[in-house]
Amino acid sequence: MNPIEQAAGLLEGARHAVALTGAGMSTRSGIPDFRSPGSGIWEQVDPLEVASIFAFRRRPETFFDWFRPMARQLLTAQPNPAHLALAQLEAAGLIQAVITQNIDGLHQKAGSRRVLEVHGHLREATCIRCYRMFATELFAQAFLADGGVPHCPDCGNVLKPNVILYGEQLPAVVMWEAQRHTQQCDVMLVAGSSLEVVPVCDLPRLARQRGARLILVNLEPTYMDDQADVTLHADVTDVLPQIAQACGTPLAEHG
Ligand code: ZN
């Protein structure tokens, strides 16, 4: 049996399968891996000087100047065949949830319904003073166009996008849900994550310890490769649609 059929067989036989996705998932949607060297994002700046909660509170203009081109990319990106394949597997009842490190919202755009975004997302922003939350779409156009800093309509203080910056806690409820799925799952499909960012990188190990089977799809090797049941060093946009197809859930047309 080839690894694609093997992976499909594991998902079809699973009682509770979950997917765990990382930056590699969205590379083909034109979103660079923000944490990887060479992507250009960190070459000009020290992340702790710009993308930490401390820097944000001190100099929000600097943060937003740096963040603006990235936000433009994130907000206009479209899901790729790998996102669509996971949505298809969920619709077919073969995946119960997607745990993701990505903040691009592309799983939802592809049709995934149960998505646990452990590093936050861009759909909302929170006032740093009164903690009221606002939909990003209320001010996204102006923010992208005019170079200004978004302000709270209520108290006038700065709005912070609901993405997790350095120095911030991960969202507790989302992390708790991710851990619950990790404990319940009997199959975990890791796609497009090099498993280098804590604490998410521990989830496959925890799942494995509880007896879950592991499927790893990533271009680069990961520390869990030798413990996985199926390891595919390949592009997620090639492999995930093939796995979905082998499960008898051919991809619907996108759009
Ligand atoms: Zn406010």
Coordinates of C-alpha atoms and ligand atoms in Angstrom, one line a residue:
M1 CA 0.0 0.0 0.0
N2 CA 1.4 3.4 -0.8
P3 CA 1.5 6.2 1.8
I4 CA -1.5 8.0 0.4
E5 CA -3.7 4.9 0.7
Q6 CA -2.3 4.2 4.1
A7 CA -3.1 7.8 5.3
A8 CA -6.6 7.5 3.8
G9 CA -7.1 4.1 5.5
L10 CA -6.2 5.6 8.9
L11 CA -8.6 8.5 8.5
E12 CA -11.4 6.3 7.3
G13 CA -10.9 3.9 10.2
A14 CA -10.6 6.7 12.8
R15 CA -13.1 7.4 15.5
H16 CA -11.9 10.9 16.1
A17 CA -9.3 12.4 13.7
V18 CA -7.9 15.9 14.0
A19 CA -5.7 17.9 11.8
L20 CA -2.8 20.2 13.0
T21 CA -1.6 22.7 10.5
G22 CA 1.2 25.3 10.2
A23 CA 2.7 27.9 7.9
G24 CA 3.5 25.3 5.2
M25 CA -0.3 25.0 4.6
S26 CA -0.5 28.5 3.2
T27 CA 2.7 28.9 1.3
R28 CA 0.9 28.2 -2.0
S29 CA -1.6 30.8 -1.1
G30 CA 1.2 33.3 -1.3
I31 CA 1.7 33.7 2.4
P32 CA 5.3 33.5 3.5
D33 CA 6.3 31.6 6.6
F34 CA 6.6 34.6 8.9
R35 CA 8.9 32.8 11.3
S36 CA 11.3 31.3 8.8
P37 CA 14.6 33.1 8.0
G38 CA 14.8 34.3 4.4
S39 CA 11.1 35.2 4.2
G40 CA 12.2 38.8 4.5
I41 CA 9.9 39.6 7.4
W42 CA 12.5 39.6 10.1
E43 CA 15.5 40.9 8.1
Q44 CA 14.8 44.5 8.8
V45 CA 13.5 44.2 12.4
D46 CA 14.0 42.5 15.7
P47 CA 10.7 40.7 16.3
L48 CA 10.8 41.5 20.0
E49 CA 11.3 45.2 19.1
V50 CA 8.2 45.3 16.9
A51 CA 6.0 42.3 17.2
S52 CA 5.8 41.9 21.0
I53 CA 3.0 43.1 23.2
F54 CA 5.5 45.4 25.0
A55 CA 6.6 47.0 21.8
F56 CA 3.0 47.3 20.6
R57 CA 2.0 49.2 23.8
R58 CA 5.0 51.5 23.5
R59 CA 5.0 52.2 19.8
P60 CA 1.8 51.0 18.1
E61 CA 2.7 53.1 15.0
T62 CA 5.9 51.1 14.5
F63 CA 4.0 47.9 14.8
F64 CA 1.3 48.9 12.3
D65 CA 3.8 50.2 9.8
W66 CA 5.5 46.8 9.9
F67 CA 2.2 44.9 10.0
R68 CA 0.4 46.7 7.2
P69 CA 1.9 44.9 4.2
M70 CA 1.5 41.5 6.0
A71 CA -2.1 42.3 6.8
R72 CA -2.8 43.2 3.2
Q73 CA -1.4 39.8 2.1
L74 CA -3.3 37.9 4.8
L75 CA -6.6 39.6 4.1
T76 CA -6.5 39.0 0.4
A77 CA -5.1 35.5 0.3
Q78 CA -7.3 32.7 -1.0
P79 CA -7.4 29.0 0.1
N80 CA -5.5 26.5 -1.9
P81 CA -6.2 22.8 -2.7
A82 CA -4.8 21.7 0.7
H83 CA -7.2 23.9 2.7
L84 CA -10.1 22.6 0.5
A85 CA -9.1 19.0 1.0
L86 CA -9.2 19.4 4.8
A87 CA -12.6 21.1 4.6
Q88 CA -13.8 18.2 2.4
L89 CA -12.6 15.6 4.9
E90 CA -14.4 17.5 7.7
A91 CA -17.6 17.7 5.7
A92 CA -17.3 13.9 5.1
G93 CA -17.0 13.4 8.8
L94 CA -13.5 12.1 8.6
I95 CA -11.9 15.0 10.5
Q96 CA -13.4 16.5 13.7
A97 CA -11.4 19.7 14.0
V98 CA -8.5 21.6 12.6
I99 CA -5.9 23.0 15.1
T100 CA -3.9 25.7 13.3
Q101 CA -1.0 27.9 14.0
N102 CA -2.0 30.1 11.1
I103 CA -3.6 33.5 11.5
D104 CA -4.8 33.8 7.9
G105 CA -8.3 32.4 8.3
L106 CA -7.9 30.3 5.1
H107 CA -9.3 27.2 6.7
Q108 CA -12.6 29.0 7.2
K109 CA -12.5 30.5 3.8
A110 CA -12.1 27.0 2.4
G111 CA -15.2 25.8 4.4
S112 CA -13.7 24.2 7.5
R113 CA -16.1 24.7 10.4
R114 CA -14.3 23.7 13.6
V115 CA -11.0 25.6 13.5
L116 CA -8.9 26.2 16.6
E117 CA -6.7 29.2 15.9
V118 CA -4.1 28.9 18.7
H119 CA -2.2 32.0 17.5
G120 CA -5.3 34.1 17.0
H121 CA -6.7 35.6 13.8
L122 CA -7.4 38.9 12.0
R123 CA -11.2 39.0 12.0
E124 CA -11.4 41.0 15.2
A125 CA -9.4 43.6 17.1
T126 CA -9.5 44.5 20.8
C127 CA -9.1 47.9 22.4
I128 CA -6.0 47.8 24.7
R129 CA -7.8 50.1 27.2
C130 CA -11.5 49.1 27.4
Y131 CA -11.1 45.6 25.9
R132 CA -14.1 46.0 23.7
M133 CA -13.8 43.9 20.5
F134 CA -14.6 45.0 17.0
A135 CA -14.8 43.3 13.6
T136 CA -11.7 44.1 11.6
E137 CA -13.8 44.7 8.5
L138 CA -15.1 48.0 10.1
F139 CA -11.7 49.6 9.7
A140 CA -9.5 47.3 7.5
Q141 CA -9.9 49.3 4.3
A142 CA -9.0 52.6 6.0
F143 CA -6.1 51.0 7.8
L144 CA -4.6 49.4 4.7
A145 CA -5.1 52.6 2.7
D146 CA -4.1 55.5 5.0
G147 CA -1.2 54.3 7.1
G148 CA -2.9 55.3 10.3
V149 CA -3.4 53.4 13.5
P150 CA -6.9 51.9 14.1
H151 CA -8.6 53.4 17.2
C152 CA -11.4 52.3 19.4
P153 CA -14.7 53.9 18.4
D154 CA -15.7 54.0 22.1
C155 CA -12.7 55.3 24.1
G156 CA -10.3 56.3 21.3
N157 CA -7.4 54.0 22.4
V158 CA -5.4 51.8 20.1
L159 CA -7.0 48.6 18.7
K160 CA -4.8 45.5 18.6
P161 CA -5.6 42.8 16.1
N162 CA -6.6 39.5 17.8
V163 CA -3.3 37.8 16.8
I164 CA -1.0 36.6 19.5
L165 CA 2.1 38.7 19.8
Y166 CA 5.4 37.7 21.4
G167 CA 5.0 37.9 25.2
E168 CA 1.3 37.2 25.1
Q169 CA -0.5 34.2 26.4
L170 CA -2.1 31.9 23.8
P171 CA -5.9 32.1 24.0
A172 CA -6.8 29.8 26.9
V173 CA -10.1 28.5 25.7
V174 CA -8.8 27.7 22.3
M175 CA -5.7 25.9 23.7
W176 CA -7.9 24.0 26.1
E177 CA -10.1 22.8 23.2
A178 CA -6.9 21.9 21.2
Q179 CA -5.7 19.8 24.1
R180 CA -9.1 18.1 24.5
H181 CA -9.0 17.1 20.8
T182 CA -5.5 15.9 21.2
Q183 CA -6.5 13.7 24.1
Q184 CA -9.5 12.3 22.4
C185 CA -8.1 11.7 18.9
D186 CA -7.0 8.4 17.6
V187 CA -5.5 9.8 14.4
M188 CA -3.7 13.1 14.1
L189 CA -2.9 14.5 10.6
V190 CA -0.1 17.1 10.8
A191 CA 0.1 19.2 7.6
G192 CA 2.5 22.0 6.8
S193 CA 4.1 22.3 10.2
S194 CA 7.7 21.8 11.0
L195 CA 6.7 21.3 14.7
E196 CA 9.1 23.9 16.0
V197 CA 6.9 26.4 17.7
V198 CA 5.9 25.7 21.3
P199 CA 3.5 24.7 22.7
V200 CA 1.7 23.4 19.6
C201 CA 4.7 21.3 18.6
D202 CA 4.0 19.1 21.7
L203 CA 0.5 18.1 20.6
P204 CA 1.5 15.3 18.2
R205 CA 3.8 13.8 20.9
L206 CA 0.9 14.0 23.4
A207 CA -1.4 12.3 21.0
R208 CA 1.1 9.6 20.2
Q209 CA 1.7 8.9 23.9
R210 CA -2.1 8.3 24.2
G211 CA -1.9 5.8 21.4
A212 CA -3.0 7.9 18.4
R213 CA -1.8 7.2 15.0
L214 CA 0.2 10.0 13.3
I215 CA 0.2 11.1 9.6
L216 CA 2.9 13.8 8.9
V217 CA 2.8 15.8 5.7
N218 CA 5.6 18.4 5.5
L219 CA 8.3 19.4 3.1
E220 CA 11.0 19.3 5.7
P221 CA 11.6 16.6 8.3
T222 CA 10.2 17.1 11.8
Y223 CA 11.3 15.7 15.2
M224 CA 8.3 13.3 15.1
D225 CA 9.1 11.7 11.7
D226 CA 10.3 8.5 13.2
Q227 CA 7.3 8.1 15.4
A228 CA 4.7 8.7 12.7
D229 CA 2.8 5.9 11.0
V230 CA 2.9 7.7 7.7
T231 CA 5.4 10.4 6.8
L232 CA 5.3 12.3 3.5
H233 CA 7.9 14.9 2.8
A234 CA 5.9 16.6 0.1
D235 CA 3.8 19.7 -0.7
V236 CA 0.5 19.7 1.2
T237 CA -1.3 21.0 -1.9
D238 CA -0.2 17.8 -3.8
V239 CA -0.7 15.3 -1.0
L240 CA -3.9 16.3 0.9
P241 CA -6.2 16.4 -2.2
Q242 CA -4.8 12.9 -3.0
I243 CA -5.6 11.7 0.5
A244 CA -9.1 13.2 0.4
Q245 CA -9.7 11.5 -3.0
A246 CA -8.4 8.2 -1.7
C247 CA -11.0 8.5 1.1
G248 CA -13.7 8.7 -1.5
T249 CA -14.3 12.4 -0.9
P250 CA -13.4 14.0 -4.2
L251 CA -12.9 17.8 -4.1
A252 CA -15.8 20.0 -4.9
E253 CA -15.2 22.9 -7.2
H254 CA -14.0 25.9 -5.3
G255 CA -16.1 29.0 -5.5
Ligands
ZN1 ZN -11.8 51.3 24.0

